[in-house]
Amino acid sequence: MRFRAVKVFHEDGRRASRMVTQGIDDLDPGEVLIKSKYAAVNFKDARAVCGVGNVVKRFPCIPGVEVSGAVAASTSPAFREGDMVTVQGGQEFGIRHDGAYGEYVRVPAAWVGRIPAGMDAFEAVALGLAAYTSAVAVEELIRLGITPDKGSIVVTGATGGCSSFAIDILAGLGYRVVASTGKPGEADYLKAIGAAQVIGRDAIATGPKPLEEQRWAGAIDAVGGAPLDALLRTMKKRGVVCAFGNAAGETFTTSIYPFILRSVSLVGINGNHPVSARGAAWTRMAPGGDLRPRHTHKIAYEIAFDELQAHCDKLIRSGVRGRAVVRMSG
Ligand SMILES: NC(=O)c1ccc[n+]([C@@H]2O[C@H](COP(=O)([O-])OP(=O)(O)OC[C@H]3O[C@@H](n4cnc5c(N)ncnc54)[C@H](OP(=O)(O)O)[C@@H]3O)[C@@H](O)[C@H]2O)c1
């Protein structure tokens, strides 16, 4: 059997991806073979497909870190042909082991999770790492005492996949959400998914002092870099910043003052857990759960497998809105 896959190669000193046709035997080994139905496009997937950065660490390799579909064959007693499953995240899938952007995927059984009751194959990856990471961030805000009465929560990189879900989940819990975006034309979208106010990216920036006007009870930051420093300097007393992204930069400079004079907390969020190792936040997003996003079908949209490379290019060059889900098969 032959099938299509997008594969990243390292040739002539640079990384490049192309669509190939290959056989099942060309896939990395694993107990579970899955006929792919949907795959997600994360920021890091787009970088991998476009050959930017250091996401893929073995060549050639099929990128893509999230897929859902039906088990086509299994040598593991845990899964049977026809089971609807998903593989998401971890340190290997789509990085050192062939990933999601193949019409078939083969992985160790330990990486495979059943799709939670009430979710379908589309929703499992539409939510995926993006909503899960945001839900973990929201859990941390709650754990550290940031209740809706404490004040506004600002979400940076607002139109991105993760941040769109953060806005949706927070608004569903009754928080007043301020969305910070570099795409002012998307204000209507951001309000439709729950933002009470939309501000420009530049409005996060602040004066030069180590501590500036107190604005935010909480922050969910997808961008890192200089905006993260600005957030820290404008948090209210005992404010909490949950940081999970690096879209604006991997490093930032700050001072000790937000921490020792305003008791601000900076919490790093890692949502890159395989489905089988996820905490409660994953199931809290299923139907009836308190962290369930209410606007998944406004945030996530379908693209064809043929459109993947052009979409990734656009995401890297000019940014896209929300979260693309690739239809891998009918
Ligand atoms: N820690 C974890 O476990 C984890 C899990 C998932 C994702 N992430 C990280 O979280 C971030 C968001 O991921 P995603 O998949 O949601 O990506 P995404 O859909 O591409 O969203 C990123 C958003 O950041 C903003 N942005 C892009 N470039 C920027 C720049 N130079 N300066 C300021 N803002 C910029 C844009 O939003 P606006 O135009 O609206 O400003 C963009 O839509 C990425 O850095 C990703 O690597 C981390």
mmCIF file of C-alpha atoms and ligand atoms in Angstrom:
data_model
loop_
_atom_site.group_PDB
_atom_site.id
_atom_site.type_symbol
_atom_site.label_atom_id
_atom_site.label_comp_id
_atom_site.label_asym_id
_atom_site.label_seq_id
_atom_site.Cartn_x
_atom_site.Cartn_y
_atom_site.Cartn_z
ATOM 1 C CA MET A 1 0.000 0.000 0.000
ATOM 2 C CA ARG A 2 1.305 3.461 -0.918
ATOM 3 C CA PHE A 3 0.272 6.679 0.806
ATOM 4 C CA ARG A 4 1.162 10.374 0.872
ATOM 5 C CA ALA A 5 3.245 12.084 3.541
ATOM 6 C CA VAL A 6 4.977 15.417 3.974
ATOM 7 C CA LYS A 7 8.590 14.727 4.860
ATOM 8 C CA VAL A 8 11.401 17.012 6.052
ATOM 9 C CA PHE A 9 14.826 16.421 4.536
ATOM 10 C CA HIS A 10 18.207 17.885 5.402
ATOM 11 C CA GLU A 11 19.936 18.516 2.095
ATOM 12 C CA ASP A 12 22.769 20.814 1.053
ATOM 13 C CA GLY A 13 22.989 22.208 4.571
ATOM 14 C CA ARG A 14 19.338 23.252 4.805
ATOM 15 C CA ARG A 15 16.001 21.772 5.803
ATOM 16 C CA ALA A 16 13.184 21.481 3.292
ATOM 17 C CA SER A 17 9.944 19.535 3.183
ATOM 18 C CA ARG A 18 8.115 17.952 0.279
ATOM 19 C CA MET A 19 5.164 15.667 -0.318
ATOM 20 C CA VAL A 20 6.302 12.083 -0.950
ATOM 21 C CA THR A 21 4.572 8.795 -1.686
ATOM 22 C CA GLN A 22 5.812 5.897 0.414
ATOM 23 C CA GLY A 23 4.931 2.516 1.890
ATOM 24 C CA ILE A 24 4.002 1.452 5.421
ATOM 25 C CA ASP A 25 7.430 -0.186 5.783
ATOM 26 C CA ASP A 26 9.025 3.250 5.356
ATOM 27 C CA LEU A 27 7.397 4.430 8.609
ATOM 28 C CA ASP A 28 9.201 4.248 11.935
ATOM 29 C CA PRO A 29 8.238 1.147 13.923
ATOM 30 C CA GLY A 30 5.452 0.934 16.489
ATOM 31 C CA GLU A 31 2.702 -1.366 17.722
ATOM 32 C CA VAL A 32 -0.162 0.753 16.437
ATOM 33 C CA LEU A 33 -0.844 1.716 12.817
ATOM 34 C CA ILE A 34 -3.398 4.516 12.464
ATOM 35 C CA LYS A 35 -5.253 5.640 9.347
ATOM 36 C CA SER A 36 -5.049 9.397 9.832
ATOM 37 C CA LYS A 37 -8.244 11.434 9.720
ATOM 38 C CA TYR A 38 -7.202 14.848 11.070
ATOM 39 C CA ALA A 39 -3.912 16.505 12.004
ATOM 40 C CA ALA A 40 -3.409 19.893 13.649
ATOM 41 C CA VAL A 41 -1.070 22.741 12.696
ATOM 42 C CA ASN A 42 0.794 24.223 15.649
ATOM 43 C CA PHE A 43 3.350 27.037 15.525
ATOM 44 C CA LYS A 44 6.129 24.466 15.847
ATOM 45 C CA ASP A 45 4.641 22.266 13.116
ATOM 46 C CA ALA A 46 4.689 25.229 10.747
ATOM 47 C CA ARG A 47 8.330 25.852 11.630
ATOM 48 C CA ALA A 48 9.132 22.185 11.013
ATOM 49 C CA VAL A 49 7.371 22.095 7.634
ATOM 50 C CA CYS A 50 9.049 25.339 6.546
ATOM 51 C CA GLY A 51 12.478 24.167 7.720
ATOM 52 C CA VAL A 52 12.719 26.993 10.265
ATOM 53 C CA GLY A 53 14.496 26.445 13.594
ATOM 54 C CA ASN A 54 15.392 23.110 15.098
ATOM 55 C CA VAL A 55 12.052 21.326 15.580
ATOM 56 C CA VAL A 56 12.800 18.142 13.638
ATOM 57 C CA LYS A 57 15.875 16.434 15.014
ATOM 58 C CA ARG A 58 16.241 13.437 12.671
ATOM 59 C CA PHE A 59 16.228 13.328 8.882
ATOM 60 C CA PRO A 60 14.312 12.512 6.875
ATOM 61 C CA CYS A 61 11.288 12.624 9.165
ATOM 62 C CA ILE A 62 7.551 13.209 8.824
ATOM 63 C CA PRO A 63 6.698 16.256 10.983
ATOM 64 C CA GLY A 64 3.408 17.058 12.738
ATOM 65 C CA VAL A 65 2.764 16.488 16.439
ATOM 66 C CA GLU A 66 -0.987 15.822 16.588
ATOM 67 C CA VAL A 67 -3.143 13.344 14.718
ATOM 68 C CA SER A 68 -6.441 11.543 15.163
ATOM 69 C CA GLY A 69 -7.832 8.573 13.275
ATOM 70 C CA ALA A 70 -8.824 4.933 13.343
ATOM 71 C CA VAL A 71 -6.535 2.072 14.330
ATOM 72 C CA ALA A 72 -5.750 0.151 11.118
ATOM 73 C CA ALA A 73 -3.651 -2.571 12.800
ATOM 74 C CA SER A 74 -2.342 -3.195 16.296
ATOM 75 C CA THR A 75 -0.024 -5.693 17.929
ATOM 76 C CA SER A 76 -0.836 -4.145 21.322
ATOM 77 C CA PRO A 77 -3.673 -5.681 23.374
ATOM 78 C CA ALA A 78 -4.645 -2.123 24.384
ATOM 79 C CA PHE A 79 -5.976 -1.219 20.914
ATOM 80 C CA ARG A 80 -8.078 -2.957 18.282
ATOM 81 C CA GLU A 81 -8.703 -2.232 14.624
ATOM 82 C CA GLY A 82 -11.314 0.503 14.308
ATOM 83 C CA ASP A 83 -10.649 2.170 17.681
ATOM 84 C CA MET A 84 -10.772 5.953 17.349
ATOM 85 C CA VAL A 85 -7.565 7.323 18.826
ATOM 86 C CA THR A 86 -5.273 10.331 18.930
ATOM 87 C CA VAL A 87 -1.518 10.854 19.278
ATOM 88 C CA GLN A 88 -0.419 14.262 20.558
ATOM 89 C CA GLY A 89 2.821 15.758 21.823
ATOM 90 C CA GLY A 90 5.711 14.158 23.657
ATOM 91 C CA GLN A 91 9.425 14.414 22.917
ATOM 92 C CA GLU A 92 9.581 12.111 19.880
ATOM 93 C CA PHE A 93 6.438 12.205 17.710
ATOM 94 C CA GLY A 94 7.044 14.448 14.683
ATOM 95 C CA ILE A 95 10.505 15.280 16.037
ATOM 96 C CA ARG A 96 12.630 12.095 16.025
ATOM 97 C CA HIS A 97 9.890 9.640 15.037
ATOM 98 C CA ASP A 98 7.647 9.975 11.985
ATOM 99 C CA GLY A 99 4.744 12.233 12.929
ATOM 100 C CA ALA A 100 1.258 13.334 11.997
ATOM 101 C CA TYR A 101 1.525 14.499 8.372
ATOM 102 C CA GLY A 102 1.166 11.089 6.762
ATOM 103 C CA GLU A 103 -2.023 9.395 5.608
ATOM 104 C CA TYR A 104 -0.835 6.580 7.883
ATOM 105 C CA VAL A 105 0.958 6.950 11.219
ATOM 106 C CA ARG A 106 2.746 4.199 13.181
ATOM 107 C CA VAL A 107 3.730 4.685 16.825
ATOM 108 C CA PRO A 108 4.379 2.845 20.101
ATOM 109 C CA ALA A 109 1.139 2.015 21.933
ATOM 110 C CA ALA A 110 2.230 4.134 24.917
ATOM 111 C CA TRP A 111 1.821 7.288 22.822
ATOM 112 C CA VAL A 112 -1.744 6.471 21.757
ATOM 113 C CA GLY A 113 -4.783 7.766 23.640
ATOM 114 C CA ARG A 114 -8.466 7.140 23.163
ATOM 115 C CA ILE A 115 -10.513 10.136 22.139
ATOM 116 C CA PRO A 116 -12.457 11.255 25.247
ATOM 117 C CA ALA A 117 -16.169 10.401 25.289
ATOM 118 C CA GLY A 118 -18.198 13.081 23.556
ATOM 119 C CA MET A 119 -15.304 14.326 21.385
ATOM 120 C CA ASP A 120 -14.951 13.294 17.753
ATOM 121 C CA ALA A 121 -11.786 12.932 15.662
ATOM 122 C CA PHE A 122 -11.977 16.560 14.495
ATOM 123 C CA GLU A 123 -12.463 18.012 17.946
ATOM 124 C CA ALA A 124 -9.707 15.887 19.493
ATOM 125 C CA VAL A 125 -7.065 17.639 17.387
ATOM 126 C CA ALA A 126 -8.914 20.952 17.026
ATOM 127 C CA LEU A 127 -8.558 21.278 20.806
ATOM 128 C CA GLY A 128 -5.356 19.235 21.055
ATOM 129 C CA LEU A 129 -2.184 20.748 22.453
ATOM 130 C CA ALA A 130 -3.477 24.282 21.948
ATOM 131 C CA ALA A 131 -6.563 24.092 24.152
ATOM 132 C CA TYR A 132 -4.883 21.693 26.564
ATOM 133 C CA THR A 133 -1.917 24.047 27.124
ATOM 134 C CA SER A 134 -4.311 26.956 27.644
ATOM 135 C CA ALA A 135 -6.443 24.907 30.025
ATOM 136 C CA VAL A 136 -3.347 24.058 32.094
ATOM 137 C CA ALA A 137 -2.517 27.779 32.228
ATOM 138 C CA VAL A 138 -6.057 28.588 33.371
ATOM 139 C CA GLU A 139 -5.816 25.870 36.040
ATOM 140 C CA GLU A 140 -2.642 27.548 37.320
ATOM 141 C CA LEU A 141 -4.299 30.972 37.489
ATOM 142 C CA ILE A 142 -7.103 29.459 39.539
ATOM 143 C CA ARG A 143 -4.705 27.501 41.756
ATOM 144 C CA LEU A 144 -2.818 30.708 42.551
ATOM 145 C CA GLY A 145 -5.981 32.528 43.570
ATOM 146 C CA ILE A 146 -6.780 34.589 40.471
ATOM 147 C CA THR A 147 -10.567 34.578 40.538
ATOM 148 C CA PRO A 148 -12.694 36.699 38.169
ATOM 149 C CA ASP A 149 -13.247 39.388 40.825
ATOM 150 C CA LYS A 150 -9.489 40.116 41.020
ATOM 151 C CA GLY A 151 -9.480 42.000 37.693
ATOM 152 C CA SER A 152 -8.775 41.606 33.988
ATOM 153 C CA ILE A 153 -6.734 38.811 32.434
ATOM 154 C CA VAL A 154 -4.669 39.803 29.406
ATOM 155 C CA VAL A 155 -3.940 37.204 26.710
ATOM 156 C CA THR A 156 -1.092 37.919 24.268
ATOM 157 C CA GLY A 157 -0.775 36.548 20.731
ATOM 158 C CA ALA A 158 -4.552 36.584 20.957
ATOM 159 C CA THR A 159 -5.467 35.376 17.471
ATOM 160 C CA GLY A 160 -3.142 32.348 17.722
ATOM 161 C CA GLY A 161 -4.404 28.818 18.256
ATOM 162 C CA CYS A 162 -3.463 28.507 21.933
ATOM 163 C CA SER A 163 -4.463 32.040 22.879
ATOM 164 C CA SER A 164 -7.828 31.841 21.112
ATOM 165 C CA PHE A 165 -8.691 28.864 23.312
ATOM 166 C CA ALA A 166 -7.354 30.659 26.398
ATOM 167 C CA ILE A 167 -9.744 33.550 25.690
ATOM 168 C CA ASP A 168 -12.650 31.175 25.136
ATOM 169 C CA ILE A 169 -12.017 29.125 28.307
ATOM 170 C CA LEU A 170 -11.429 32.180 30.523
ATOM 171 C CA ALA A 171 -14.550 33.960 29.267
ATOM 172 C CA GLY A 172 -16.565 30.788 29.875
ATOM 173 C CA LEU A 173 -15.435 30.866 33.506
ATOM 174 C CA GLY A 174 -16.566 34.483 33.909
ATOM 175 C CA TYR A 175 -13.233 36.303 33.615
ATOM 176 C CA ARG A 176 -12.939 39.689 31.908
ATOM 177 C CA VAL A 177 -10.472 38.976 29.111
ATOM 178 C CA VAL A 178 -8.371 41.588 27.316
ATOM 179 C CA ALA A 179 -6.982 40.284 24.036
ATOM 180 C CA SER A 180 -3.659 41.687 22.804
ATOM 181 C CA THR A 181 -3.113 41.237 19.084
ATOM 182 C CA GLY A 182 -0.979 42.382 16.186
ATOM 183 C CA LYS A 183 -4.017 41.931 13.918
ATOM 184 C CA PRO A 184 -6.422 44.805 14.665
ATOM 185 C CA GLY A 185 -8.673 43.623 11.825
ATOM 186 C CA GLU A 186 -9.519 40.523 13.878
ATOM 187 C CA ALA A 187 -11.192 42.434 16.727
ATOM 188 C CA ASP A 188 -14.650 41.099 15.813
ATOM 189 C CA TYR A 189 -13.348 37.512 15.862
ATOM 190 C CA LEU A 190 -11.703 38.041 19.265
ATOM 191 C CA LYS A 191 -14.904 39.507 20.717
ATOM 192 C CA ALA A 192 -16.935 36.653 19.237
ATOM 193 C CA ILE A 193 -14.819 34.095 21.111
ATOM 194 C CA GLY A 194 -15.042 35.933 24.434
ATOM 195 C CA ALA A 195 -12.733 38.979 24.619
ATOM 196 C CA ALA A 196 -14.297 41.919 26.478
ATOM 197 C CA GLN A 197 -11.666 44.290 25.058
ATOM 198 C CA VAL A 198 -9.133 44.120 22.239
ATOM 199 C CA ILE A 199 -5.850 46.058 22.405
ATOM 200 C CA GLY A 200 -2.913 46.283 20.003
ATOM 201 C CA ARG A 201 0.364 44.454 20.554
ATOM 202 C CA ASP A 202 2.015 47.805 21.197
ATOM 203 C CA ALA A 203 -0.406 48.590 24.022
ATOM 204 C CA ILE A 204 1.342 45.942 26.146
ATOM 205 C CA ALA A 205 4.577 47.909 25.972
ATOM 206 C CA THR A 206 5.194 50.239 28.859
ATOM 207 C CA GLY A 207 7.486 52.957 30.180
ATOM 208 C CA PRO A 208 11.072 52.377 31.276
ATOM 209 C CA LYS A 209 10.504 52.000 35.025
ATOM 210 C CA PRO A 210 10.939 48.592 36.697
ATOM 211 C CA LEU A 211 7.356 48.904 37.917
ATOM 212 C CA GLU A 212 4.658 50.677 35.935
ATOM 213 C CA GLU A 213 0.897 51.213 36.345
ATOM 214 C CA GLN A 214 -0.806 48.066 37.686
ATOM 215 C CA ARG A 215 -3.140 46.764 34.991
ATOM 216 C CA TRP A 216 -3.585 42.992 35.060
ATOM 217 C CA ALA A 217 -4.666 40.469 37.691
ATOM 218 C CA GLY A 218 -3.491 37.666 35.438
ATOM 219 C CA ALA A 219 -1.798 37.157 32.100
ATOM 220 C CA ILE A 220 -1.568 34.267 29.684
ATOM 221 C CA ASP A 221 1.436 34.834 27.476
ATOM 222 C CA ALA A 222 2.020 33.048 24.189
ATOM 223 C CA VAL A 223 4.807 35.297 22.944
ATOM 224 C CA GLY A 224 7.655 35.669 25.489
ATOM 225 C CA GLY A 225 10.416 38.182 24.663
ATOM 226 C CA ALA A 226 10.003 41.886 25.430
ATOM 227 C CA PRO A 227 6.193 41.684 25.880
ATOM 228 C CA LEU A 228 6.697 39.251 28.771
ATOM 229 C CA ASP A 229 8.934 41.760 30.528
ATOM 230 C CA ALA A 230 6.281 44.458 29.975
ATOM 231 C CA LEU A 231 3.598 42.195 31.446
ATOM 232 C CA LEU A 232 5.652 41.530 34.569
ATOM 233 C CA ARG A 233 6.099 45.261 35.166
ATOM 234 C CA THR A 234 2.365 45.997 34.824
ATOM 235 C CA MET A 235 0.860 43.200 36.909
ATOM 236 C CA LYS A 236 -1.250 44.030 39.935
ATOM 237 C CA LYS A 237 -0.030 42.969 43.386
ATOM 238 C CA ARG A 238 -0.017 39.160 43.646
ATOM 239 C CA GLY A 239 -0.735 38.950 39.928
ATOM 240 C CA VAL A 240 0.099 35.756 38.038
ATOM 241 C CA VAL A 241 1.661 35.441 34.574
ATOM 242 C CA CYS A 242 1.394 32.036 32.912
ATOM 243 C CA ALA A 243 3.905 31.853 30.057
ATOM 244 C CA PHE A 244 3.993 29.119 27.446
ATOM 245 C CA GLY A 245 5.205 30.635 24.188
ATOM 246 C CA ASN A 246 8.101 32.204 22.337
ATOM 247 C CA ALA A 247 6.473 33.754 19.243
ATOM 248 C CA ALA A 248 8.100 37.146 20.018
ATOM 249 C CA GLY A 249 11.366 35.799 21.403
ATOM 250 C CA GLU A 250 13.088 33.132 23.429
ATOM 251 C CA THR A 251 14.774 35.448 25.921
ATOM 252 C CA PHE A 252 13.712 38.459 27.943
ATOM 253 C CA THR A 253 15.222 40.804 30.515
ATOM 254 C CA THR A 254 13.438 41.779 33.665
ATOM 255 C CA SER A 255 14.212 43.024 37.168
ATOM 256 C CA ILE A 256 13.589 41.564 40.578
ATOM 257 C CA TYR A 257 11.060 44.293 41.498
ATOM 258 C CA PRO A 258 7.800 42.783 40.195
ATOM 259 C CA PHE A 259 8.582 39.725 42.309
ATOM 260 C CA ILE A 260 9.764 41.315 45.561
ATOM 261 C CA LEU A 261 7.613 44.462 45.615
ATOM 262 C CA ARG A 262 4.390 43.206 44.031
ATOM 263 C CA SER A 263 4.652 39.462 44.774
ATOM 264 C CA VAL A 264 4.054 38.729 41.096
ATOM 265 C CA SER A 265 4.311 35.057 40.107
ATOM 266 C CA LEU A 266 5.714 33.861 36.782
ATOM 267 C CA VAL A 267 4.588 30.326 36.027
ATOM 268 C CA GLY A 268 5.999 28.335 33.120
ATOM 269 C CA ILE A 269 3.466 26.126 31.385
ATOM 270 C CA ASN A 270 4.426 22.921 29.617
ATOM 271 C CA GLY A 271 1.489 21.324 27.840
ATOM 272 C CA ASN A 272 3.586 18.983 25.742
ATOM 273 C CA HIS A 273 2.427 15.790 27.439
ATOM 274 C CA PRO A 274 1.282 12.722 25.514
ATOM 275 C CA VAL A 275 -2.466 12.191 25.830
ATOM 276 C CA SER A 276 -1.850 9.155 28.046
ATOM 277 C CA ALA A 277 0.065 11.313 30.555
ATOM 278 C CA ARG A 278 -2.264 14.296 30.688
ATOM 279 C CA GLY A 279 -3.865 15.580 33.834
ATOM 280 C CA ALA A 280 -7.431 16.529 34.476
ATOM 281 C CA ALA A 281 -7.370 19.557 32.167
ATOM 282 C CA TRP A 282 -7.768 17.263 29.144
ATOM 283 C CA THR A 283 -10.968 15.638 30.374
ATOM 284 C CA ARG A 284 -12.260 18.920 31.820
ATOM 285 C CA MET A 285 -12.564 20.071 28.176
ATOM 286 C CA ALA A 286 -14.909 17.218 27.199
ATOM 287 C CA PRO A 287 -18.694 17.855 27.010
ATOM 288 C CA GLY A 288 -19.982 18.909 30.433
ATOM 289 C CA GLY A 289 -16.489 19.881 31.627
ATOM 290 C CA ASP A 290 -15.950 23.284 33.263
ATOM 291 C CA LEU A 291 -12.982 24.110 30.975
ATOM 292 C CA ARG A 292 -14.817 23.228 27.763
ATOM 293 C CA PRO A 293 -14.266 25.848 25.062
ATOM 294 C CA ARG A 294 -17.563 27.159 23.684
ATOM 295 C CA HIS A 295 -16.306 28.397 20.317
ATOM 296 C CA THR A 296 -14.191 25.561 18.945
ATOM 297 C CA HIS A 297 -15.851 25.792 15.525
ATOM 298 C CA LYS A 298 -15.075 29.525 15.276
ATOM 299 C CA ILE A 299 -11.441 28.974 16.306
ATOM 300 C CA ALA A 300 -10.627 25.788 14.352
ATOM 301 C CA TYR A 301 -11.188 25.267 10.631
ATOM 302 C CA GLU A 302 -10.434 22.564 8.133
ATOM 303 C CA ILE A 303 -7.815 22.684 5.365
ATOM 304 C CA ALA A 304 -6.924 20.027 2.780
ATOM 305 C CA PHE A 305 -3.684 18.033 3.023
ATOM 306 C CA ASP A 306 -2.595 19.651 -0.267
ATOM 307 C CA GLU A 307 -2.856 23.089 1.392
ATOM 308 C CA LEU A 308 -0.618 22.234 4.360
ATOM 309 C CA GLN A 309 2.699 23.582 3.082
ATOM 310 C CA ALA A 310 1.226 26.874 1.826
ATOM 311 C CA HIS A 311 -0.651 27.294 5.108
ATOM 312 C CA CYS A 312 2.525 26.744 7.163
ATOM 313 C CA ASP A 313 4.362 29.252 5.026
ATOM 314 C CA LYS A 314 1.631 31.833 5.627
ATOM 315 C CA LEU A 315 1.599 31.129 9.373
ATOM 316 C CA ILE A 316 5.351 31.769 9.586
ATOM 317 C CA ARG A 317 5.430 34.808 7.272
ATOM 318 C CA SER A 318 2.341 36.762 8.227
ATOM 319 C CA GLY A 319 0.449 34.775 10.842
ATOM 320 C CA VAL A 320 -2.965 33.188 10.568
ATOM 321 C CA ARG A 321 -6.037 33.286 12.756
ATOM 322 C CA GLY A 322 -7.056 30.433 15.036
ATOM 323 C CA ARG A 323 -6.101 26.856 14.393
ATOM 324 C CA ALA A 324 -5.999 24.896 11.166
ATOM 325 C CA VAL A 325 -6.964 21.226 11.188
ATOM 326 C CA VAL A 326 -5.764 19.225 8.193
ATOM 327 C CA ARG A 327 -8.180 16.687 6.698
ATOM 328 C CA MET A 328 -5.920 13.704 6.073
ATOM 329 C CA SER A 329 -8.612 11.369 4.687
ATOM 330 C CA GLY A 330 -12.327 11.356 3.941
HETATM 331 N N1 LIG B 1 4.745 25.368 26.405
HETATM 332 C C1 LIG B 1 4.028 24.512 25.687
HETATM 333 O O1 LIG B 1 3.782 23.381 26.075
HETATM 334 C C2 LIG B 1 3.450 24.992 24.389
HETATM 335 C C3 LIG B 1 2.366 24.317 23.796
HETATM 336 C C4 LIG B 1 1.817 24.836 22.617
HETATM 337 C C5 LIG B 1 2.357 25.995 22.060
HETATM 338 N N2 LIG B 1 3.436 26.580 22.652
HETATM 339 C C6 LIG B 1 4.006 27.839 22.124
HETATM 340 O O2 LIG B 1 2.990 28.834 22.259
HETATM 341 C C7 LIG B 1 3.094 29.794 21.207
HETATM 342 C C8 LIG B 1 1.769 29.875 20.464
HETATM 343 O O3 LIG B 1 1.553 28.650 19.760
HETATM 344 P P1 LIG B 1 0.364 28.544 18.681
HETATM 345 O O4 LIG B 1 0.433 27.175 18.123
HETATM 346 O O5 LIG B 1 -0.885 29.090 19.268
HETATM 347 O O6 LIG B 1 0.936 29.566 17.579
HETATM 348 P P2 LIG B 1 0.167 30.531 16.564
HETATM 349 O O7 LIG B 1 -1.179 30.001 16.256
HETATM 350 O O8 LIG B 1 1.113 30.807 15.454
HETATM 351 O O9 LIG B 1 -0.021 31.865 17.428
HETATM 352 C C9 LIG B 1 1.049 32.700 17.787
HETATM 353 C C10 LIG B 1 0.516 34.118 17.856
HETATM 354 O O10 LIG B 1 1.528 34.956 18.424
HETATM 355 C C11 LIG B 1 1.445 36.251 17.859
HETATM 356 N N3 LIG B 1 2.766 36.566 17.290
HETATM 357 C C12 LIG B 1 3.373 35.978 16.236
HETATM 358 N N4 LIG B 1 4.578 36.541 16.004
HETATM 359 C C13 LIG B 1 4.723 37.501 16.941
HETATM 360 C C14 LIG B 1 5.746 38.432 17.240
HETATM 361 N N5 LIG B 1 6.881 38.497 16.508
HETATM 362 N N6 LIG B 1 5.574 39.277 18.275
HETATM 363 C C15 LIG B 1 4.456 39.234 19.030
HETATM 364 N N7 LIG B 1 3.430 38.356 18.803
HETATM 365 C C16 LIG B 1 3.584 37.509 17.772
HETATM 366 C C17 LIG B 1 0.360 36.211 16.790
HETATM 367 O O11 LIG B 1 -0.854 36.644 17.403
HETATM 368 P P3 LIG B 1 -1.441 38.144 17.188
HETATM 369 O O12 LIG B 1 -1.232 38.494 15.734
HETATM 370 O O13 LIG B 1 -2.879 38.032 17.572
HETATM 371 O O14 LIG B 1 -0.654 39.042 18.096
HETATM 372 C C18 LIG B 1 0.233 34.732 16.491
HETATM 373 O O15 LIG B 1 -1.045 34.401 16.009
HETATM 374 C C19 LIG B 1 4.262 29.323 20.336
HETATM 375 O O16 LIG B 1 5.429 29.999 20.740
HETATM 376 C C20 LIG B 1 4.374 27.834 20.658
HETATM 377 O O17 LIG B 1 5.662 27.338 20.434
HETATM 378 C C21 LIG B 1 3.993 26.108 23.799
#
